[in-house]
CSV table of C-alpha atoms in Angstrom, one decimal:
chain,number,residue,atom,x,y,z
A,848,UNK,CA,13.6,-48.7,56.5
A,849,UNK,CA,11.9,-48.8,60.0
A,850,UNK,CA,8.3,-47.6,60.1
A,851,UNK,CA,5.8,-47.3,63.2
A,852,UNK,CA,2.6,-48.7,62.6
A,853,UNK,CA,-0.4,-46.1,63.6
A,854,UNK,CA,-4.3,-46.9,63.8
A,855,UNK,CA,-2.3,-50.4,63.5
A,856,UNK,CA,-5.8,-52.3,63.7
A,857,UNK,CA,-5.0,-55.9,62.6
A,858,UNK,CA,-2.0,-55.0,60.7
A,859,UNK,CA,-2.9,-54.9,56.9
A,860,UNK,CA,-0.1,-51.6,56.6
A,861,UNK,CA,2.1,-53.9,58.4
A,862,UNK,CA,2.2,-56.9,56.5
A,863,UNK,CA,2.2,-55.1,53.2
A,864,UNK,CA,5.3,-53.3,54.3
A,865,UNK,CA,7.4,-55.8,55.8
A,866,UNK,CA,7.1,-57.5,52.6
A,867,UNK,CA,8.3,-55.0,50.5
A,868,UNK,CA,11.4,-55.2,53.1
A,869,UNK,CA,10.8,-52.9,55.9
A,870,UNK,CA,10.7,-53.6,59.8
A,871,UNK,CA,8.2,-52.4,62.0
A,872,UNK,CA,9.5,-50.8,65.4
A,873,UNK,CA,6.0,-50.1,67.3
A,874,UNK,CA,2.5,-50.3,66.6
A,875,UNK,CA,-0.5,-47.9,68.2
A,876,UNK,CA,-4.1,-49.0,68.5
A,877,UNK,CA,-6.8,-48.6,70.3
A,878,UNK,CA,-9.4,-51.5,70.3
A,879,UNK,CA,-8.4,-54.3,72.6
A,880,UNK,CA,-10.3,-57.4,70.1
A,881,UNK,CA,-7.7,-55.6,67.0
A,882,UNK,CA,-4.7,-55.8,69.3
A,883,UNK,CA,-5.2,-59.4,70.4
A,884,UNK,CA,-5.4,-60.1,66.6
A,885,UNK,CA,-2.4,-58.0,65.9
A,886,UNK,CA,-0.8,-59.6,68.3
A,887,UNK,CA,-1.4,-63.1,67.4
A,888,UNK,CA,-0.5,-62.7,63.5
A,889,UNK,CA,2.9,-61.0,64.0
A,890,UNK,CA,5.7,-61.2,66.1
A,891,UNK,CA,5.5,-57.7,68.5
A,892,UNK,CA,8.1,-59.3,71.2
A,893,UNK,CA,10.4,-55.7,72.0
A,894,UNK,CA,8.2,-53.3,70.2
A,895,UNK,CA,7.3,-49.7,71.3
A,896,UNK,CA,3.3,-50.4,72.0
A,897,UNK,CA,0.9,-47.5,72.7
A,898,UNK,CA,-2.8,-48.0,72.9
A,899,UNK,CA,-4.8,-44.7,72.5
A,900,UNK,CA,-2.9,-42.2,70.1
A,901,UNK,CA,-4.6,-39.0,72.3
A,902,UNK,CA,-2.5,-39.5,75.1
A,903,UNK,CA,0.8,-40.1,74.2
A,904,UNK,CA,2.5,-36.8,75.2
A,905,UNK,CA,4.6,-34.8,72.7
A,906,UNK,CA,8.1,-36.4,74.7
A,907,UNK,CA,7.0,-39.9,74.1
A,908,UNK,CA,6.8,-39.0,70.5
A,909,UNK,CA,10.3,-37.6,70.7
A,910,UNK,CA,11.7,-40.7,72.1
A,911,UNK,CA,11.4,-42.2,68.5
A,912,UNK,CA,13.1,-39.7,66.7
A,913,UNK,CA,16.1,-41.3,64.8
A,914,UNK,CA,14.5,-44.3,65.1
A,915,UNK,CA,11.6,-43.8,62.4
A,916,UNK,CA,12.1,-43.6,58.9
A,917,UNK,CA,7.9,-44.3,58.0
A,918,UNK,CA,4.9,-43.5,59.9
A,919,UNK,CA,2.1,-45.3,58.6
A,920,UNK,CA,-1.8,-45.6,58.8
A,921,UNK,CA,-5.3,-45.5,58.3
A,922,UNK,CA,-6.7,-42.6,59.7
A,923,UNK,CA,-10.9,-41.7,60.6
A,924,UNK,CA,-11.8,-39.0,58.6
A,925,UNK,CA,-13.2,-35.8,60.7
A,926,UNK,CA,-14.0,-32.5,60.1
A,927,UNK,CA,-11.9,-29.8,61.0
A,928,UNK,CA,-13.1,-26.6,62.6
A,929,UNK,CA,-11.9,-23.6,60.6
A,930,UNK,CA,-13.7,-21.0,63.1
A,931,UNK,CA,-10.1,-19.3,63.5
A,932,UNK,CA,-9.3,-19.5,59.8
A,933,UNK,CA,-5.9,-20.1,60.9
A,934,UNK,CA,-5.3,-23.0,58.4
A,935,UNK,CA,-2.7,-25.8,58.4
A,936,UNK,CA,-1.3,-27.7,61.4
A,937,UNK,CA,-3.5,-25.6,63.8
A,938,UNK,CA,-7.0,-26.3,62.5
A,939,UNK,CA,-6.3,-30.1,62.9
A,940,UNK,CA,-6.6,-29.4,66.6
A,941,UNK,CA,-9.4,-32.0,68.5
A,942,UNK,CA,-8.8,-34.7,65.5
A,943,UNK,CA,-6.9,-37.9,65.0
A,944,UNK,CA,-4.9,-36.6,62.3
A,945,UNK,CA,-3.7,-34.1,65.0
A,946,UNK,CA,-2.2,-36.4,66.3
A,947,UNK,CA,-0.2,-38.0,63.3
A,948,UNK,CA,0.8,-34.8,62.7
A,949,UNK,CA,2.4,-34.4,66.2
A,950,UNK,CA,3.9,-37.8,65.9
A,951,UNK,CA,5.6,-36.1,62.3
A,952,UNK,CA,6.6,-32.8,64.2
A,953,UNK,CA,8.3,-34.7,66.6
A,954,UNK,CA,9.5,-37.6,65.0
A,955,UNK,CA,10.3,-36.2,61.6
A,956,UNK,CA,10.4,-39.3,59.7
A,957,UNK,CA,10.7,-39.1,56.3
A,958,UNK,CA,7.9,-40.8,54.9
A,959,UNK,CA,4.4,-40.1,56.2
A,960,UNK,CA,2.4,-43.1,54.4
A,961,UNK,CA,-1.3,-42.6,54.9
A,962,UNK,CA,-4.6,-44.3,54.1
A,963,UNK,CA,-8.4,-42.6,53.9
A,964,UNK,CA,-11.5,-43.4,52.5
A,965,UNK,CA,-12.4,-42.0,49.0
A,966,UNK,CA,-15.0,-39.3,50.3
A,967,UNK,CA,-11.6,-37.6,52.4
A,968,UNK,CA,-11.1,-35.2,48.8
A,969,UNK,CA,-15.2,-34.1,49.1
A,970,UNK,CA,-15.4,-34.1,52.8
A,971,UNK,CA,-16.5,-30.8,53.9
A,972,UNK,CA,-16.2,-29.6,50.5
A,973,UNK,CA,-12.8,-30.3,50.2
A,974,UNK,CA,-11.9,-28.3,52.9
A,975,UNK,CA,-10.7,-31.4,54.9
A,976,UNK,CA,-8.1,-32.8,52.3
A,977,UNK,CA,-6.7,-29.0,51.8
A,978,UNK,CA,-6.3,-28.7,55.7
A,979,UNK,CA,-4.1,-32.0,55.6
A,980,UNK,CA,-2.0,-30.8,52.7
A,981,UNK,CA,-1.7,-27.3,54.5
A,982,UNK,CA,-0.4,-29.3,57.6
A,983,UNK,CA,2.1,-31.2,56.1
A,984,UNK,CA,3.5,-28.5,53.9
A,985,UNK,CA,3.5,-26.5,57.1
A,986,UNK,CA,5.6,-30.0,58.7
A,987,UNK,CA,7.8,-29.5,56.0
A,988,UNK,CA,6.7,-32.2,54.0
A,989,UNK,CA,5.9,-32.4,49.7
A,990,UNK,CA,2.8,-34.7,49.7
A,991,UNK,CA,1.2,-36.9,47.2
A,992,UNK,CA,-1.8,-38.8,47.1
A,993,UNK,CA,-4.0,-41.1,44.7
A,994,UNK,CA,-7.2,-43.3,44.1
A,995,UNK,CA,-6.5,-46.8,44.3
A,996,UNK,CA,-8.8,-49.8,43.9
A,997,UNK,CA,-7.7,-53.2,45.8
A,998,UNK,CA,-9.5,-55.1,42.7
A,999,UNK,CA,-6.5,-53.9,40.5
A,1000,UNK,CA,-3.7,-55.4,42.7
A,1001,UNK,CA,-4.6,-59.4,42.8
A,1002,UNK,CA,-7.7,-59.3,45.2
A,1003,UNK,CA,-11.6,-59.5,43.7
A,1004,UNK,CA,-12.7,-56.4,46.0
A,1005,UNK,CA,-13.8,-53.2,44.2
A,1006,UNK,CA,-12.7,-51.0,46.9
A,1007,UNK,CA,-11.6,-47.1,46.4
A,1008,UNK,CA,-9.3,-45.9,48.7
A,1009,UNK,CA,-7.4,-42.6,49.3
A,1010,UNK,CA,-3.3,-43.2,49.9
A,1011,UNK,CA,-1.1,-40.0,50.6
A,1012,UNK,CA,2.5,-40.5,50.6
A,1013,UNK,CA,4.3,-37.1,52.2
A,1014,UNK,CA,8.4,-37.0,51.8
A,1015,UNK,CA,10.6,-34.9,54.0
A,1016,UNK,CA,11.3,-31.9,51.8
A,1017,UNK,CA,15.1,-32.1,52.6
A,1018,UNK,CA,14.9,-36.0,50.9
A,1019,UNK,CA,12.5,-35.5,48.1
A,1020,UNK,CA,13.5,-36.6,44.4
A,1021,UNK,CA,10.7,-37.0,42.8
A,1022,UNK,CA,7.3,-37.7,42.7
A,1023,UNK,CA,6.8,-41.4,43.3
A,1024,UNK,CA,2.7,-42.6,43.0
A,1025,UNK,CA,2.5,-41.4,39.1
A,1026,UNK,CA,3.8,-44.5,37.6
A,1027,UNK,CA,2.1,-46.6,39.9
A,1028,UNK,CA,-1.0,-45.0,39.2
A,1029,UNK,CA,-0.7,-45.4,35.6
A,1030,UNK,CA,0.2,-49.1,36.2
A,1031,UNK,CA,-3.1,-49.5,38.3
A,1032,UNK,CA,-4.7,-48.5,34.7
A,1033,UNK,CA,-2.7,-51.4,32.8
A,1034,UNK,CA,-3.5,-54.0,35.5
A,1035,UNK,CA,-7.5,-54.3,34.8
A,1036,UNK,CA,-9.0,-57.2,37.0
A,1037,UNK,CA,-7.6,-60.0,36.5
A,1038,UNK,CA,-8.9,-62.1,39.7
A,1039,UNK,CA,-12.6,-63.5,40.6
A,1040,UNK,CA,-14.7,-63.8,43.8
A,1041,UNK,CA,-14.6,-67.5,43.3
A,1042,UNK,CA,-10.6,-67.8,43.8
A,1043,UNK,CA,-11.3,-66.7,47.4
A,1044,UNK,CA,-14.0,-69.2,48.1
A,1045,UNK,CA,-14.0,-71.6,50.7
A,1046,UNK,CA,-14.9,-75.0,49.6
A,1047,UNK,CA,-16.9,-76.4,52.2
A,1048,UNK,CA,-19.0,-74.1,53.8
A,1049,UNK,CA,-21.2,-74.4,57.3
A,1050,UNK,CA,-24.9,-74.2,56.5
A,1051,UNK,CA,-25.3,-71.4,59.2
A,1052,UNK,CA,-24.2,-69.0,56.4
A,1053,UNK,CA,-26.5,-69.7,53.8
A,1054,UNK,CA,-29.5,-67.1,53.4
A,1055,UNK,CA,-33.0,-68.1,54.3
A,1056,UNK,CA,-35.6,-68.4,52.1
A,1057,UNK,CA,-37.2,-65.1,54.2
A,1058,UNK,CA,-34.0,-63.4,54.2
A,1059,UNK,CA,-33.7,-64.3,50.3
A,1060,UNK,CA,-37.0,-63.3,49.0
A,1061,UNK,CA,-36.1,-59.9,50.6
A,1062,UNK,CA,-33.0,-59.4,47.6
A,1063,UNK,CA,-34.4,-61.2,44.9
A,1064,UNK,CA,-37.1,-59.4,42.3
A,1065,UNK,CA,-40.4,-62.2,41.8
A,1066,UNK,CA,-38.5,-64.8,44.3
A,1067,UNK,CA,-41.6,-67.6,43.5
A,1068,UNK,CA,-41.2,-67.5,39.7
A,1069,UNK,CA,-36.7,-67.1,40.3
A,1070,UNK,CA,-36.8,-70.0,42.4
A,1071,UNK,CA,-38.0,-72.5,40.0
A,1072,UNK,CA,-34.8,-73.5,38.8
A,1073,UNK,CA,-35.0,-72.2,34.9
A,1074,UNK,CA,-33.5,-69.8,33.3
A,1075,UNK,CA,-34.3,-66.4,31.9
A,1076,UNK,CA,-34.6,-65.0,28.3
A,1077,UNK,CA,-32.9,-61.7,27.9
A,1078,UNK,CA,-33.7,-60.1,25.1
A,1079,UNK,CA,-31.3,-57.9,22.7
A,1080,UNK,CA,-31.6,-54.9,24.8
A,1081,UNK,CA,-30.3,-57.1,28.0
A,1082,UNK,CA,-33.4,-56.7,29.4
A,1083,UNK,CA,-36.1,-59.8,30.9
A,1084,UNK,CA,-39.3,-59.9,29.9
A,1085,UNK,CA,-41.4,-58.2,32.0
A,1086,UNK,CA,-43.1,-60.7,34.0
A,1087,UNK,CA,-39.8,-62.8,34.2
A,1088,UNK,CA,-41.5,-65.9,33.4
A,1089,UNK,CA,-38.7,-69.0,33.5
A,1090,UNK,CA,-37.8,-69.9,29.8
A,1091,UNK,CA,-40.2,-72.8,28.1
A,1092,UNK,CA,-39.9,-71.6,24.3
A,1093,UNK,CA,-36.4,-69.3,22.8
A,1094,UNK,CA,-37.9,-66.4,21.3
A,1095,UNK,CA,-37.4,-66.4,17.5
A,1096,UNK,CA,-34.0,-64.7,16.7
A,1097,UNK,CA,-33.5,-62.0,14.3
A,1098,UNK,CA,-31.7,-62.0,11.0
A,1099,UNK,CA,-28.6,-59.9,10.7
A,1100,UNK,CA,-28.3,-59.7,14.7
A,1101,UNK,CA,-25.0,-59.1,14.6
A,1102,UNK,CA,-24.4,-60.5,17.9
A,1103,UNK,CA,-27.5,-59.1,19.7
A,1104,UNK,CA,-29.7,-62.0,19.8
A,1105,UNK,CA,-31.2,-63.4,22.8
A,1106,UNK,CA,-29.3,-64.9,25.5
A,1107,UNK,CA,-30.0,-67.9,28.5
A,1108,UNK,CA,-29.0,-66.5,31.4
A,1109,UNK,CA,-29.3,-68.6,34.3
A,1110,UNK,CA,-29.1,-66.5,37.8
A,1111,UNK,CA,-31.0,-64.8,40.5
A,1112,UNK,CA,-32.2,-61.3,39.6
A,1113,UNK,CA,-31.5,-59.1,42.7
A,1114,UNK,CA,-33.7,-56.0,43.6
A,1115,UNK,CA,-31.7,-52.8,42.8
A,1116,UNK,CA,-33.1,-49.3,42.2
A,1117,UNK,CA,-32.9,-49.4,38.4
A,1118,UNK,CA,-35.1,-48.9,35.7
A,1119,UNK,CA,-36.2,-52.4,35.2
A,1120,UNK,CA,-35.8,-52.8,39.0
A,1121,UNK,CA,-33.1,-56.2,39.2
A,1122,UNK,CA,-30.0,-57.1,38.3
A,1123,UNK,CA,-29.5,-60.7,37.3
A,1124,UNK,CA,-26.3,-62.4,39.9
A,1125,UNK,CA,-25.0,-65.3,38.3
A,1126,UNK,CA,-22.5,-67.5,39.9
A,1127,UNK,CA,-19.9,-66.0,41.4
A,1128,UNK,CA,-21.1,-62.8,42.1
A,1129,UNK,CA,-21.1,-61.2,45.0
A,1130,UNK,CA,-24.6,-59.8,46.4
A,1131,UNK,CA,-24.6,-56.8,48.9
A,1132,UNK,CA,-26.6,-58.2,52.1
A,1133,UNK,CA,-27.2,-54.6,53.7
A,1134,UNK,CA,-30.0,-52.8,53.8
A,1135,UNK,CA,-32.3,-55.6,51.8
A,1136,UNK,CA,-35.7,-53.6,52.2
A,1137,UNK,CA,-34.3,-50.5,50.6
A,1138,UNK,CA,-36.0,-48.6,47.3
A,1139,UNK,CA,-32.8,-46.7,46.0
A,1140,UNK,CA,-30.2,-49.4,46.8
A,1141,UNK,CA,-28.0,-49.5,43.5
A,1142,UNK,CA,-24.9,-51.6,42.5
A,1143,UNK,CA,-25.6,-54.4,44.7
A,1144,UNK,CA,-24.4,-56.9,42.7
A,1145,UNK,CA,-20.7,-57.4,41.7
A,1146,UNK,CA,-19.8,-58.8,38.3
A,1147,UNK,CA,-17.2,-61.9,39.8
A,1148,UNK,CA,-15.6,-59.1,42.5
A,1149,UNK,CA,-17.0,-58.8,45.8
A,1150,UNK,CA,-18.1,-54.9,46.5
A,1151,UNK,CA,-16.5,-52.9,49.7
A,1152,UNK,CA,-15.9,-54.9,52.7
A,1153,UNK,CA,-17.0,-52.7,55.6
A,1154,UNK,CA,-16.8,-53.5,59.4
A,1155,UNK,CA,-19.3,-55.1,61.1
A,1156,UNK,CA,-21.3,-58.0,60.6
A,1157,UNK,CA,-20.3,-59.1,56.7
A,1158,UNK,CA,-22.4,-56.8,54.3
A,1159,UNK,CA,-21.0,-59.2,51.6
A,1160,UNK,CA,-22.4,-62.4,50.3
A,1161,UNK,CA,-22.1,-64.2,46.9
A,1162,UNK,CA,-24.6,-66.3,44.7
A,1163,UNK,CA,-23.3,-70.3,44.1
A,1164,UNK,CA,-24.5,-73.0,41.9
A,1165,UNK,CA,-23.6,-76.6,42.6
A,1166,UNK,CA,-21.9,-78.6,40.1
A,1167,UNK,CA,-21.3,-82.3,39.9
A,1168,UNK,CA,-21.1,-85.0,37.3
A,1169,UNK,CA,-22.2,-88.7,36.6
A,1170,UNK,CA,-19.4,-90.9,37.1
A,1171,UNK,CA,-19.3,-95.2,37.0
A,1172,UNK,CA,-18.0,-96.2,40.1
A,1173,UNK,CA,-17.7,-99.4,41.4
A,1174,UNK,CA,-20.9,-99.9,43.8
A,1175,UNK,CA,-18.9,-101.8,46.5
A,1176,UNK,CA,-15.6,-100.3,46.1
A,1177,UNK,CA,-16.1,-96.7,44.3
A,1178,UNK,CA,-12.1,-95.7,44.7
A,1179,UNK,CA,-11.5,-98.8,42.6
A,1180,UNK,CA,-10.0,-98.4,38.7
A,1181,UNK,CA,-9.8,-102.0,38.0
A,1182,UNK,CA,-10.2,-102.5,34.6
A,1183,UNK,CA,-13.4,-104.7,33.6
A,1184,UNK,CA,-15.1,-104.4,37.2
A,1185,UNK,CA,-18.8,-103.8,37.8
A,1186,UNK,CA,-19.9,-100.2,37.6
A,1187,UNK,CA,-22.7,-98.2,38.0
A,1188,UNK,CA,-23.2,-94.7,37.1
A,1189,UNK,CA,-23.4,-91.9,40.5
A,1190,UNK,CA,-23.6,-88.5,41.1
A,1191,UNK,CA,-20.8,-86.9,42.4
A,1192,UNK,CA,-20.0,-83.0,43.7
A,1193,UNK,CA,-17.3,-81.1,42.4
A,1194,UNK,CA,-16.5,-79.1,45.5
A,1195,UNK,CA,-14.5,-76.5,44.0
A,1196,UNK,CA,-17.5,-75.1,41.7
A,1197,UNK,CA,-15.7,-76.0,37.9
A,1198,UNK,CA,-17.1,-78.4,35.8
A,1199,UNK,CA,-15.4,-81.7,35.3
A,1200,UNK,CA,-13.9,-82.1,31.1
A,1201,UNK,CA,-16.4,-82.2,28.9
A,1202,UNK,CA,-16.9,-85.7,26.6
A,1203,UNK,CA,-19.2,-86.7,23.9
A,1204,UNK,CA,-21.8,-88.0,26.7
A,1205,UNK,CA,-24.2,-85.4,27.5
A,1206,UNK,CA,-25.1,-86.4,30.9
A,1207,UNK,CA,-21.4,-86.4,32.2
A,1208,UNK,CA,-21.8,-82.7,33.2
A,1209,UNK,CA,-24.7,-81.5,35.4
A,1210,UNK,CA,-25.5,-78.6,37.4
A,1211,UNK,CA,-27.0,-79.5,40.8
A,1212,UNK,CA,-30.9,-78.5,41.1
A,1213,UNK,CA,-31.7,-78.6,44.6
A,1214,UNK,CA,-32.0,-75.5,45.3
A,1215,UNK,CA,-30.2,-74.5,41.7
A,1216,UNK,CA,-28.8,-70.5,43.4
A,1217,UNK,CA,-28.4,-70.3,46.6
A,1218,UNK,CA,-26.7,-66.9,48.4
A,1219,UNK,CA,-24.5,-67.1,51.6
A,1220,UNK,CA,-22.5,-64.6,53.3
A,1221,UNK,CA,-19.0,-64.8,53.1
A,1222,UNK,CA,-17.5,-66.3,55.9
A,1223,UNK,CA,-14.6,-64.6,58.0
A,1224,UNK,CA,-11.3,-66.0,56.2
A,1225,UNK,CA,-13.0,-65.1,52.4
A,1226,UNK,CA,-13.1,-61.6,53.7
A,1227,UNK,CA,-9.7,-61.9,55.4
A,1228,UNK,CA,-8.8,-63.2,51.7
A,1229,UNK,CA,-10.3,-60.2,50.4
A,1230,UNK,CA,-7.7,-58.1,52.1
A,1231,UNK,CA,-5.1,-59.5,51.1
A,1232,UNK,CA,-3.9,-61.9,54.4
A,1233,UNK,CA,-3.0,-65.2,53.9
A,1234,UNK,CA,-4.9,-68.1,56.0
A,1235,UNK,CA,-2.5,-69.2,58.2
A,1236,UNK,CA,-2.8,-65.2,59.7
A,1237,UNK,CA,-6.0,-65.3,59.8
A,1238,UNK,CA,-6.4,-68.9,61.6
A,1239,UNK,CA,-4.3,-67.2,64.1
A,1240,UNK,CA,-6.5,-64.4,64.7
A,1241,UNK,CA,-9.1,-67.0,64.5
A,1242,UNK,CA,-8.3,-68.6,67.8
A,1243,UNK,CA,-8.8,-65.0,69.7
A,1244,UNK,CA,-11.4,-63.5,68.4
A,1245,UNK,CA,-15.5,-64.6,67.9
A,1246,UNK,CA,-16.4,-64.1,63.7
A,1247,UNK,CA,-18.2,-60.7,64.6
A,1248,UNK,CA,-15.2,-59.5,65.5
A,1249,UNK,CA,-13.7,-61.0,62.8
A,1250,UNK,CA,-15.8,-59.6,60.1
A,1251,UNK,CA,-15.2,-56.0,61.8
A,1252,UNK,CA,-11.3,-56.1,61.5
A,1253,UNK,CA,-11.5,-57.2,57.7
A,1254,UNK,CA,-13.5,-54.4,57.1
A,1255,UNK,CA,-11.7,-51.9,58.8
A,1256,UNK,CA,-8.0,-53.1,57.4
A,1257,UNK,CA,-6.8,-52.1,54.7
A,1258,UNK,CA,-5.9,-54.2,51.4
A,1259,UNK,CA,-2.4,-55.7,51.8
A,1260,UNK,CA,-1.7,-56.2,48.4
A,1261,UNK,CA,-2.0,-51.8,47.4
A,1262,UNK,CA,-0.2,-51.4,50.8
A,1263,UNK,CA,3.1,-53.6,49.4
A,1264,UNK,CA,2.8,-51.7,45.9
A,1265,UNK,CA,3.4,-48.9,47.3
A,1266,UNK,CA,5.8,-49.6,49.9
A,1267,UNK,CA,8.2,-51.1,47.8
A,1268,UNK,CA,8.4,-47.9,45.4
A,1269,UNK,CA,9.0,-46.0,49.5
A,1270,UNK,CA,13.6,-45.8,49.7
C-alpha cells in the first residue's frame, strides 16, 4: 500500500514501512536539519514534499485522495481546549493532531497509523486520548491502540511508546494489534546494550573524572579498582569499602550467599542511595546533581533516548589477555620461534577462551570502569537504522543534531511489526 509520511522527521515510520513492503508517496516535516537527513537516507526524487503541516490548505490535502492508502506519524502531544464541550473533531482545533485529522477528512485513507508518547492516555486526565478517539470515530474510523516497548522488538532501548492504528470503518475485519501485543509478552529481551557498541571510540566521549564523581556514590573509595561485597540482602556494606576479606558465608544459604560484584555504584534516589552499573549498562547522564533521580541505571538496555544532546551513556571495562608473540615479528605463527609473552586488547569487550593458565585472561585496570556517552550511530542503532543510513545523515548534519533526530524517531523495528500486520 502507499502511505504519506507525516511529522516525517528522519524517517524511522518510513523505513519500518517500506520494509514491511509499502511505498511512501510524500513526506511532511518541519525542521530543515531532519529534512536534510531525511533526504540523504532515502530516495525522495518525485515525492509530494510539504514542510509545515499548518499551512497546507484543505485542497492540497484533497489532491492525495485515491492516492493514500496510510497516513503515518508521530505526533506532539497537546492539550485540547474543551471550553465548548463540543467534543470530537472540533475540540482538536489549534493542535497538530488537527491537522492529521484534516489530512484523514480529506484524504480518507484507510489506515491512520499513529505514534505518541506513553503519558498521551493520562494527559489531561485522559481527556486528551478520549478527544482523539472521539475524532476519529467522528472521521469514520474504528481505532486501536497499544503500549509497546522498542526493547521487545530486537533493540536494547527500554522505551514505552503509544501506537494507534484507526481503519476505515467501511474496510474493518478485525481487530489487528491483539496478537501482536500478546507476542510483545512472549518476546522478553533478548538483545544487550553491548551489541550496539562501537568498538573504537574517540576519547572526547568519555566522562571526566568531575563529571563522574557527580553519578557515582563515594567516587574516591569506587575508583580504586576492587570490588564490592554484597551481602545476601543485595545490599553493600555501608561504607562501601573495596573487598580485602569475603565475609564468612552461611550454612544452608540456599543460594543467598555473598556475591563479588565488580561495577560503579551510581547515585539514585533509593533507600541505600546507589545502584551498582556493571559493564554494559547503560547510565542516565541527565540531571547528575539531582536528589529523587530513580532508575538511572539500565540492567544491559539503554533507557529512553530523548532529543537533545545524548542523555544516554554506558559503563565499560577493558578486557585483554597475555599472549606469546614473537618480539620482532608478532603476526608470526612459526612453529619453535622466539616468544615473549604481551598484553593485548580485545576490542570488542569478550574475553578471549579460557585455558588452564590463569594469567591468559585479564581485565584491564587503568582506569578499571570508565562511563562514556553513547556516540551518534549507537543511538541511531538504538532506533533501529542501520549504519550505512546513518553515515549518510552523518555527512549533513553536526552530532548535536544527530543526537536530537535519534531521540525524536521513533524505533524502526515496532514500526515494521506493525506494518506488516497493516493489508
Amino acid at each position: 500500500m502507499k502511505f504519506l509520511d507525516l511529522f516525517a522527521g528522519i524517517g524511522g515510520f518510513r523505513l519500518g514501512l517500506e520494509r514491511a513492503g509499502h511505498e511512501c508517496i510524500g513526506h511532511v516535516e518541519i525542521d530543515k536539519y531532519a529534512r536534510k537527513s531525511y533526504e540523504a537516507m532515502h530516495n525522495t526524487e518525485g515525492e509530494w514534499v510539504k514542510h509545515d503541516i499548518t499551512t497546507i490548505t484543505n485542497e492540497e490535502w484533497a489532491e492525495l485522495k485515491g492516492r493514500v492508502d496510510i497516513i503515518a506519524g508521530g505526533f506532539p502531544c497537546q492539550a485540547f481546549s474543551i471550553a465548548g464541550k463540543r467534543g470530537g473533531f472540533e475540540d482538536t482545533r489549534g493542535t497538530l493532531f488537527f491537522d492529521i485529522a484534516r489530512a484523514a477528512k480529506e484524504i480518507q485513507p484507510s489506515y491512520l497509523f499513529l505514534e505518541n508518547v506513553k503519558g498521551l492516555f493520562s494527559h489531561d486526565k485522559g481527556r486528551t486520548f478520549g478527544t482523539i478517539i472521539q475524532a476519529l470515530d467522528e472521521l469514520g474510523y474504528f481505532v486501536e491502540w497499544g503500549l509497546f516497548n522498542s526493547k521487545f522488538w530486537g533493540v536494547p532501548q527500554n522505551r514505552e511508546r503509544v501506537f494507534i492504528v484507526a481503519t476505515r470503518k467501511d474496510v474493518y475485519e478485525k481487530p489487528i494489534l491483539f496478537d501482536l501485543l500478546k507476542q510483545q509478552e512472549l518476546n522478553g529481551v533478548n538483545v544487550k546494550l553491548r551489541g550496539v557498541l562501537e568498538r573504537e571510540v574517540d576519547e572526547k566521549f568519555y566522562l571526566s573524572k568531575e563529571q563522574t564523581e557527580r553519578l557515582v556514590f563515594n567516587m574516591e573509595t569506587s575508583i580504586e579498582n576492587k570490588p564490592f561485597i554484597i551481602d545476601d540482602q543485595g545490599r553493600l556494606n555501608k561504607k562501601l569499602t573495596p573487598m580485602k576479606i569475603s565475609p564468612t558465608l552461611r550454612a544452608q544459604s540456599h543460594g543467598n550467599e555473598p556475591k563479588v560484584v565488580e561495577g560503579l555504584p551510581i547515585r539514585e534516589a533509593t533507600k541505600q542511595g546507589y545502584t551498582i552499573a556493571t559493564d554494559g549498562d547503560s547510565v542516565n547522564l541527565q540531571f547528575p546533581d539531582s536528589k529523587t533521580r530513580r532508575g538511572r541505571v539500565g540492567n544491559q538496555i539503554a533507557n529512553t533516548l530523548q532529543a537533545g544532546e545524548t542523555n544516554q551513556g554506558v559503563v565499560e571495562v577493558t578486557i585483554g589477555a597475555s599472549i606469546g608473540r614473537n618480539p620482532e615479528n608478532p603476526s608470526d605463527r612459526t612453529v619453535g620461534a622466539p616468544t615473549e609473552q604481551r598484553l593485548e586488547i580485545n576490542q570488542d569487550g569478550t574475553s578471549n577462551t579460557l585455558t588452564s593458565v590463569q594469567k591468559d585472561n585479564y581485565v584491564i585496570s587503568k582506569p578499571p570502569f570508565r562511563i562514556r556517552k553513547l556516540t551518534p550511530l549507537e543511538t541511531f542503532r538504538l532506533q533501529g537504522f542501520p549504519d550505512e543510513l546513518f553515515y549518510k545523515a552523518q555527512e549533513v548534519n553536526s552530532n548535536s543534531q544527530l543526537y536530537k533526530q535519534a531521540g525524536n524517531s521513533v524505533t524502526v523495528n515496532v514500526i515494521e511489526a506493525i506494518a506488516k500486520i497493516i493489508k
